Amino acid sequence: METSTEEQLIGPLLLARGTIDRSSALRADNGWLERAWNDPATRVLVIDDGRTLVRKVGDEVGAVLLTTAEAPPGERYLLGVDDGVAYFAVAASLPGVPAGDVHGRVTIPMSLGDTPEGEVVAAGLRQVGGLLGDRDAGLLVYAVALEAWHTTHEYCPRCGARTDVEAGGHIRVCPRDGSQHFPRVDPAVIMLVRDDDDRCLLARGPQWPQGRLSILAGFVEPGESLEHAVVREVAEEVGVEVVNPRYLGSQPWPFPRSLMLGFFARAVTTTLTPDAEEIAEARWFSRAELAEALRSGEVRLPPPVSIARRLIETWYGAPLAGDW
């Protein structure tokens, strides 16, 4: 099956944007970190359980960035420098949002029509990742990933002592045995599988409601290449043999610390035998069949913020409706 030029273009990956220089050389300079924190120009993004404060501005959403004097106390993470301005994240309760407010939280909907201009609300990447500008999207993805790692790595895995945050939030150091611990990223492959009739394979997990479909994905195992992971995961999940995995792009997915690596792969078998523990439903779709299923509401696709949606639309050749 020939590969068209269009298939090599995955399109904009909304969580893979960012304009900030991460300034890794400055992380170990405690003097610079302190001066930057005391600089009135420095801006702070407050992060709490993956959420931050955002504000509607026209047809867009912007992150609410505070001065260091306005920021609440909490662990500080250097996010980088842009045009001479330092940006930090602080892990703390969001100002004006009740602590522990989970079920009653206010979030920006994907449609901003009902959100008053200038209103400040709490939201996470799934709500606003595709609505933020490049700078703010990059800042929030970075802050969410760092907060998630720090939350689960407060103690030394060697001796159990509580670790200290150093290097601008990019290392935790054990004061007892001196060991250093760095933020981890878990690579995961996500693949759009096509057969020789150019049909696309979509599936859903047992925890998803009827009609909510996506492409297959899975974590890379120790000692395994990305290409082998693609072949193995498809075989394990639906019993289909695939060949020629082709890498198309990657996107951070900090829920809590994944890096999604997108592939196309060609199926050389088409009989579906789903693993009941992982897959509740799997189906082949032609473009016409998928368009009709979306039109009727029978199928809903992952949101535009996901790399899965971009891979599906790259195969389809046009934007699609029908978000989860």
Tab-separated table of C-alpha atoms in Angstrom:
chain	number	residue	atom	x	y	z
A	1	MET	CA	0.000	0.000	0.000
A	2	GLU	CA	1.511	3.335	-1.047
A	3	THR	CA	2.071	6.109	1.469
A	4	SER	CA	0.716	9.488	0.433
A	5	THR	CA	2.314	12.785	1.338
A	6	GLU	CA	-0.748	13.683	3.415
A	7	GLU	CA	-0.258	10.627	5.622
A	8	GLN	CA	3.117	11.954	6.690
A	9	LEU	CA	1.515	15.060	8.198
A	10	ILE	CA	-0.095	14.510	11.561
A	11	GLY	CA	-1.266	18.102	11.922
A	12	PRO	CA	-1.062	20.320	15.015
A	13	LEU	CA	-0.579	18.457	18.281
A	14	LEU	CA	-2.191	20.724	20.810
A	15	LEU	CA	-0.245	19.531	23.855
A	16	ALA	CA	3.096	19.524	22.036
A	17	ARG	CA	3.294	23.294	21.769
A	18	GLY	CA	5.355	25.725	23.822
A	19	THR	CA	7.536	28.766	23.373
A	20	ILE	CA	9.460	28.879	26.656
A	21	ASP	CA	13.203	28.172	26.795
A	22	ARG	CA	13.417	25.566	29.564
A	23	SER	CA	16.768	27.060	30.639
A	24	SER	CA	18.118	23.849	32.112
A	25	ALA	CA	21.537	25.423	32.752
A	26	LEU	CA	19.968	27.775	35.301
A	27	ARG	CA	18.305	25.111	37.439
A	28	ALA	CA	21.400	24.471	39.566
A	29	ASP	CA	22.159	28.185	40.064
A	30	ASN	CA	20.511	28.845	43.414
A	31	GLY	CA	21.564	32.480	43.338
A	32	TRP	CA	19.890	33.034	39.988
A	33	LEU	CA	16.758	31.162	41.108
A	34	GLU	CA	16.444	33.401	44.154
A	35	ARG	CA	16.996	36.579	42.130
A	36	ALA	CA	14.472	35.427	39.552
A	37	TRP	CA	11.906	34.694	42.238
A	38	ASN	CA	12.352	38.191	43.691
A	39	ASP	CA	12.069	39.868	40.281
A	40	PRO	CA	8.718	41.727	39.938
A	41	ALA	CA	8.604	40.692	36.268
A	42	THR	CA	8.592	36.956	37.080
A	43	ARG	CA	5.296	35.186	36.544
A	44	VAL	CA	3.859	32.173	38.365
A	45	LEU	CA	1.376	29.530	37.261
A	46	VAL	CA	-0.325	27.909	40.271
A	47	ILE	CA	-1.010	24.199	39.798
A	48	ASP	CA	-3.286	22.055	41.970
A	49	ASP	CA	-4.114	18.450	41.084
A	50	GLY	CA	-3.578	19.179	37.406
A	51	ARG	CA	-5.672	22.341	37.355
A	52	THR	CA	-4.780	25.993	37.076
A	53	LEU	CA	-6.668	29.281	36.830
A	54	VAL	CA	-7.661	30.456	33.360
A	55	ARG	CA	-9.560	33.414	31.980
A	56	LYS	CA	-11.607	33.834	28.820
A	57	VAL	CA	-10.250	36.583	26.601
A	58	GLY	CA	-12.253	37.018	23.411
A	59	ASP	CA	-12.362	33.677	21.594
A	60	GLU	CA	-9.367	32.324	23.492
A	61	VAL	CA	-8.387	31.251	26.970
A	62	GLY	CA	-5.325	32.489	28.802
A	63	ALA	CA	-3.629	31.135	31.895
A	64	VAL	CA	-3.801	33.422	34.930
A	65	LEU	CA	-0.170	34.196	35.757
A	66	LEU	CA	0.573	35.779	39.124
A	67	THR	CA	3.494	37.756	40.429
A	68	THR	CA	5.622	36.018	43.039
A	69	ALA	CA	4.147	38.348	45.663
A	70	GLU	CA	0.646	37.146	44.722
A	71	ALA	CA	1.550	33.447	44.535
A	72	PRO	CA	0.619	31.170	47.447
A	73	PRO	CA	3.373	29.247	49.275
A	74	GLY	CA	4.255	25.842	47.835
A	75	GLU	CA	6.894	23.856	46.002
A	76	ARG	CA	8.444	25.876	43.176
A	77	TYR	CA	9.311	24.512	39.762
A	78	LEU	CA	11.259	26.565	37.228
A	79	LEU	CA	9.477	26.320	33.877
A	80	GLY	CA	11.888	28.488	31.938
A	81	VAL	CA	12.595	31.943	30.576
A	82	ASP	CA	11.028	33.829	27.697
A	83	ASP	CA	12.194	37.235	26.505
A	84	GLY	CA	13.949	37.864	29.827
A	85	VAL	CA	10.936	36.879	31.956
A	86	ALA	CA	11.232	33.863	34.251
A	87	TYR	CA	8.252	31.530	34.649
A	88	PHE	CA	7.680	29.284	37.656
A	89	ALA	CA	4.960	26.873	38.696
A	90	VAL	CA	3.906	26.650	42.337
A	91	ALA	CA	2.103	23.547	43.607
A	92	ALA	CA	-0.576	24.917	45.929
A	93	SER	CA	-4.306	25.378	46.338
A	94	LEU	CA	-5.727	27.618	43.645
A	95	PRO	CA	-6.580	31.080	44.947
A	96	GLY	CA	-10.341	31.461	45.228
A	97	VAL	CA	-11.060	27.746	44.704
A	98	PRO	CA	-12.122	25.700	47.781
A	99	ALA	CA	-9.578	23.072	48.805
A	100	GLY	CA	-10.676	19.561	47.833
A	101	ASP	CA	-13.244	20.930	45.376
A	102	VAL	CA	-13.363	17.983	42.997
A	103	HIS	CA	-16.942	17.220	42.058
A	104	GLY	CA	-18.153	20.800	42.231
A	105	ARG	CA	-15.266	22.351	40.361
A	106	VAL	CA	-15.936	24.876	37.643
A	107	THR	CA	-14.273	24.179	34.326
A	108	ILE	CA	-14.123	25.912	30.983
A	109	PRO	CA	-16.181	23.918	28.482
A	110	MET	CA	-14.714	23.203	25.080
A	111	SER	CA	-17.282	25.678	23.770
A	112	LEU	CA	-16.736	29.105	25.292
A	113	GLY	CA	-20.111	30.517	24.363
A	114	ASP	CA	-21.537	30.313	27.882
A	115	THR	CA	-18.427	31.570	29.686
A	116	PRO	CA	-18.545	35.270	30.639
A	117	GLU	CA	-15.732	37.414	29.305
A	118	GLY	CA	-12.937	37.832	31.860
A	119	GLU	CA	-14.275	35.249	34.340
A	120	VAL	CA	-11.546	33.305	36.127
A	121	VAL	CA	-12.181	29.599	36.597
A	122	ALA	CA	-10.211	26.445	37.407
A	123	ALA	CA	-9.566	24.030	34.555
A	124	GLY	CA	-7.279	21.213	33.467
A	125	LEU	CA	-5.594	20.257	30.240
A	126	ARG	CA	-8.509	18.200	29.003
A	127	GLN	CA	-10.794	21.237	29.234
A	128	VAL	CA	-8.509	23.970	27.917
A	129	GLY	CA	-5.389	22.383	26.422
A	130	GLY	CA	-6.664	23.095	22.915
A	131	LEU	CA	-7.871	26.609	23.728
A	132	LEU	CA	-4.704	28.026	25.265
A	133	GLY	CA	-2.099	29.812	23.197
A	134	ASP	CA	1.257	28.180	22.500
A	135	ARG	CA	3.053	29.696	25.480
A	136	ASP	CA	0.351	28.938	28.034
A	137	ALA	CA	-0.290	25.441	26.685
A	138	GLY	CA	3.405	24.634	27.037
A	139	LEU	CA	3.547	26.066	30.548
A	140	LEU	CA	0.521	24.087	31.721
A	141	VAL	CA	1.642	20.760	30.234
A	142	TYR	CA	5.040	21.209	31.862
A	143	ALA	CA	3.582	22.179	35.245
A	144	VAL	CA	1.059	19.323	35.261
A	145	ALA	CA	3.790	16.786	34.509
A	146	LEU	CA	6.134	18.090	37.214
A	147	GLU	CA	3.384	18.290	39.831
A	148	ALA	CA	2.261	14.722	39.111
A	149	TRP	CA	5.810	13.406	39.511
A	150	HIS	CA	6.549	15.304	42.721
A	151	THR	CA	3.258	14.202	44.267
A	152	THR	CA	4.203	10.525	43.926
A	153	HIS	CA	7.944	10.787	44.645
A	154	GLU	CA	8.161	12.541	47.987
A	155	TYR	CA	10.103	9.683	49.567
A	156	CYS	CA	13.349	7.984	48.659
A	157	PRO	CA	12.768	4.564	47.066
A	158	ARG	CA	16.027	3.318	48.608
A	159	CYS	CA	15.615	4.210	52.275
A	160	GLY	CA	12.201	5.830	52.677
A	161	ALA	CA	13.469	9.230	53.834
A	162	ARG	CA	11.585	12.314	52.704
A	163	THR	CA	13.423	13.869	49.761
A	164	ASP	CA	14.241	17.530	49.154
A	165	VAL	CA	13.324	19.472	46.015
A	166	GLU	CA	16.357	20.892	44.195
A	167	ALA	CA	17.415	22.149	40.755
A	168	GLY	CA	14.334	24.276	40.292
A	169	GLY	CA	12.029	21.316	40.865
A	170	HIS	CA	13.802	18.942	38.476
A	171	ILE	CA	15.552	16.738	41.034
A	172	ARG	CA	14.605	15.281	44.404
A	173	VAL	CA	17.570	14.483	46.638
A	174	CYS	CA	17.574	12.116	49.598
A	175	PRO	CA	19.199	13.836	52.604
A	176	ARG	CA	19.999	10.457	54.169
A	177	ASP	CA	21.794	8.542	51.411
A	178	GLY	CA	22.449	11.349	48.908
A	179	SER	CA	20.685	9.620	46.014
A	180	GLN	CA	19.195	11.798	43.270
A	181	HIS	CA	15.833	11.145	41.658
A	182	PHE	CA	14.676	12.695	38.392
A	183	PRO	CA	11.229	13.152	36.824
A	184	ARG	CA	10.289	10.113	34.775
A	185	VAL	CA	8.422	9.813	31.511
A	186	ASP	CA	6.597	6.629	30.489
A	187	PRO	CA	6.706	6.065	26.700
A	188	ALA	CA	3.498	4.720	25.197
A	189	VAL	CA	2.801	3.848	21.573
A	190	ILE	CA	-0.515	4.798	20.010
A	191	MET	CA	-1.245	3.468	16.557
A	192	LEU	CA	-3.755	3.822	13.800
A	193	VAL	CA	-4.048	0.410	12.156
A	194	ARG	CA	-5.210	0.198	8.519
A	195	ASP	CA	-5.884	-2.805	6.351
A	196	ASP	CA	-5.251	-3.206	2.614
A	197	ASP	CA	-8.713	-1.769	1.900
A	198	ASP	CA	-7.605	1.363	3.815
A	199	ARG	CA	-10.100	0.745	6.610
A	200	CYS	CA	-9.280	2.102	10.057
A	201	LEU	CA	-9.454	0.000	13.232
A	202	LEU	CA	-11.207	1.615	16.207
A	203	ALA	CA	-11.902	0.104	19.605
A	204	ARG	CA	-12.982	0.892	23.159
A	205	GLY	CA	-11.994	-0.338	26.571
A	206	PRO	CA	-14.418	-2.022	28.971
A	207	GLN	CA	-14.507	1.110	31.136
A	208	TRP	CA	-15.736	3.303	28.262
A	209	PRO	CA	-19.420	3.784	27.424
A	210	GLN	CA	-20.945	2.409	24.253
A	211	GLY	CA	-19.923	4.353	21.158
A	212	ARG	CA	-16.783	5.949	22.589
A	213	LEU	CA	-14.081	4.674	20.265
A	214	SER	CA	-10.415	5.409	19.731
A	215	ILE	CA	-7.306	3.787	18.300
A	216	LEU	CA	-5.137	1.238	20.107
A	217	ALA	CA	-2.373	2.200	22.525
A	218	GLY	CA	-0.100	0.648	25.115
A	219	PHE	CA	3.034	1.173	27.157
A	220	VAL	CA	6.485	0.264	25.918
A	221	GLU	CA	7.968	-2.582	27.963
A	222	PRO	CA	11.559	-2.739	29.300
A	223	GLY	CA	14.058	-3.731	26.631
A	224	GLU	CA	11.553	-3.175	23.817
A	225	SER	CA	11.752	-0.930	20.766
A	226	LEU	CA	8.866	1.331	19.819
A	227	GLU	CA	8.206	-0.651	16.642
A	228	HIS	CA	8.078	-3.945	18.526
A	229	ALA	CA	5.699	-2.384	21.049
A	230	VAL	CA	3.317	-1.415	18.229
A	231	VAL	CA	3.287	-4.957	16.823
A	232	ARG	CA	2.933	-6.590	20.251
A	233	GLU	CA	0.175	-4.322	21.560
A	234	VAL	CA	-2.023	-4.751	18.477
A	235	ALA	CA	-1.599	-8.527	18.594
A	236	GLU	CA	-2.338	-8.663	22.316
A	237	GLU	CA	-5.362	-6.373	22.239
A	238	VAL	CA	-7.195	-7.485	19.089
A	239	GLY	CA	-5.259	-10.430	17.636
A	240	VAL	CA	-4.285	-8.603	14.445
A	241	GLU	CA	-0.840	-8.921	12.894
A	242	VAL	CA	0.628	-5.609	11.748
A	243	VAL	CA	3.781	-4.661	9.851
A	244	ASN	CA	5.667	-1.512	8.848
A	245	PRO	CA	5.005	0.733	11.866
A	246	ARG	CA	5.680	4.318	10.763
A	247	TYR	CA	6.333	7.034	13.319
A	248	LEU	CA	4.330	10.231	12.772
A	249	GLY	CA	4.802	12.367	15.881
A	250	SER	CA	4.677	12.563	19.661
A	251	GLN	CA	2.754	14.439	22.314
A	252	PRO	CA	3.155	14.655	26.086
A	253	TRP	CA	0.163	13.238	27.928
A	254	PRO	CA	0.859	14.003	31.607
A	255	PHE	CA	-1.918	11.862	33.090
A	256	PRO	CA	0.265	11.300	34.993
A	257	ARG	CA	3.497	11.057	32.946
A	258	SER	CA	3.047	9.488	29.525
A	259	LEU	CA	4.674	10.461	26.261
A	260	MET	CA	2.437	9.296	23.434
A	261	LEU	CA	4.343	8.211	20.309
A	262	GLY	CA	2.062	8.093	17.293
A	263	PHE	CA	2.310	5.471	14.536
A	264	PHE	CA	0.530	4.177	11.488
A	265	ALA	CA	0.722	0.413	10.935
A	266	ARG	CA	-0.546	-1.908	8.185
A	267	ALA	CA	-2.626	-4.945	9.098
A	268	VAL	CA	-1.846	-8.178	7.279
A	269	THR	CA	-4.663	-10.011	9.061
A	270	THR	CA	-8.113	-8.554	9.733
A	271	THR	CA	-9.940	-11.058	11.953
A	272	LEU	CA	-10.579	-9.359	15.304
A	273	THR	CA	-10.209	-11.367	18.528
A	274	PRO	CA	-10.320	-8.763	21.291
A	275	ASP	CA	-8.742	-9.407	24.670
A	276	ALA	CA	-11.811	-9.186	26.919
A	277	GLU	CA	-9.849	-7.601	29.761
A	278	GLU	CA	-8.622	-4.743	27.574
A	279	ILE	CA	-11.071	-4.378	24.695
A	280	ALA	CA	-14.862	-4.387	24.874
A	281	GLU	CA	-15.426	-3.692	21.185
A	282	ALA	CA	-13.288	-3.400	18.045
A	283	ARG	CA	-14.454	-2.566	14.515
A	284	TRP	CA	-13.099	-1.776	11.078
A	285	PHE	CA	-14.377	1.430	9.437
A	286	SER	CA	-14.150	2.766	5.928
A	287	ARG	CA	-14.178	6.541	5.665
A	288	ALA	CA	-17.813	6.515	4.575
A	289	GLU	CA	-18.803	4.196	7.430
A	290	LEU	CA	-17.042	6.349	10.007
A	291	ALA	CA	-18.596	9.541	8.668
A	292	GLU	CA	-22.076	7.987	8.861
A	293	ALA	CA	-21.460	6.626	12.376
A	294	LEU	CA	-20.376	10.086	13.539
A	295	ARG	CA	-23.340	11.753	11.839
A	296	SER	CA	-25.836	9.407	13.504
A	297	GLY	CA	-24.172	9.686	16.928
A	298	GLU	CA	-23.376	5.985	16.988
A	299	VAL	CA	-19.657	6.750	17.402
A	300	ARG	CA	-17.828	9.489	19.270
A	301	LEU	CA	-14.135	10.232	18.870
A	302	PRO	CA	-11.424	11.404	21.275
A	303	PRO	CA	-11.220	15.193	21.712
A	304	PRO	CA	-9.022	17.349	19.458
A	305	VAL	CA	-6.495	17.768	22.274
A	306	SER	CA	-5.486	14.111	21.912
A	307	ILE	CA	-2.965	12.636	19.483
A	308	ALA	CA	-5.508	9.863	18.809
A	309	ARG	CA	-7.847	12.381	17.194
A	310	ARG	CA	-5.033	13.771	15.050
A	311	LEU	CA	-4.069	10.318	13.814
A	312	ILE	CA	-7.676	9.493	12.936
A	313	GLU	CA	-8.138	12.776	11.081
A	314	THR	CA	-4.822	12.304	9.272
A	315	TRP	CA	-6.077	8.940	7.966
A	316	TYR	CA	-9.517	10.380	7.169
A	317	GLY	CA	-8.053	13.386	5.351
A	318	ALA	CA	-10.190	16.095	6.979
A	319	PRO	CA	-11.368	17.355	10.376
A	320	LEU	CA	-14.078	15.290	12.038
A	321	ALA	CA	-16.836	16.064	14.520
A	322	GLY	CA	-18.213	13.874	17.292
A	323	ASP	CA	-16.111	14.541	20.406
A	324	TRP	CA	-16.403	12.514	23.578
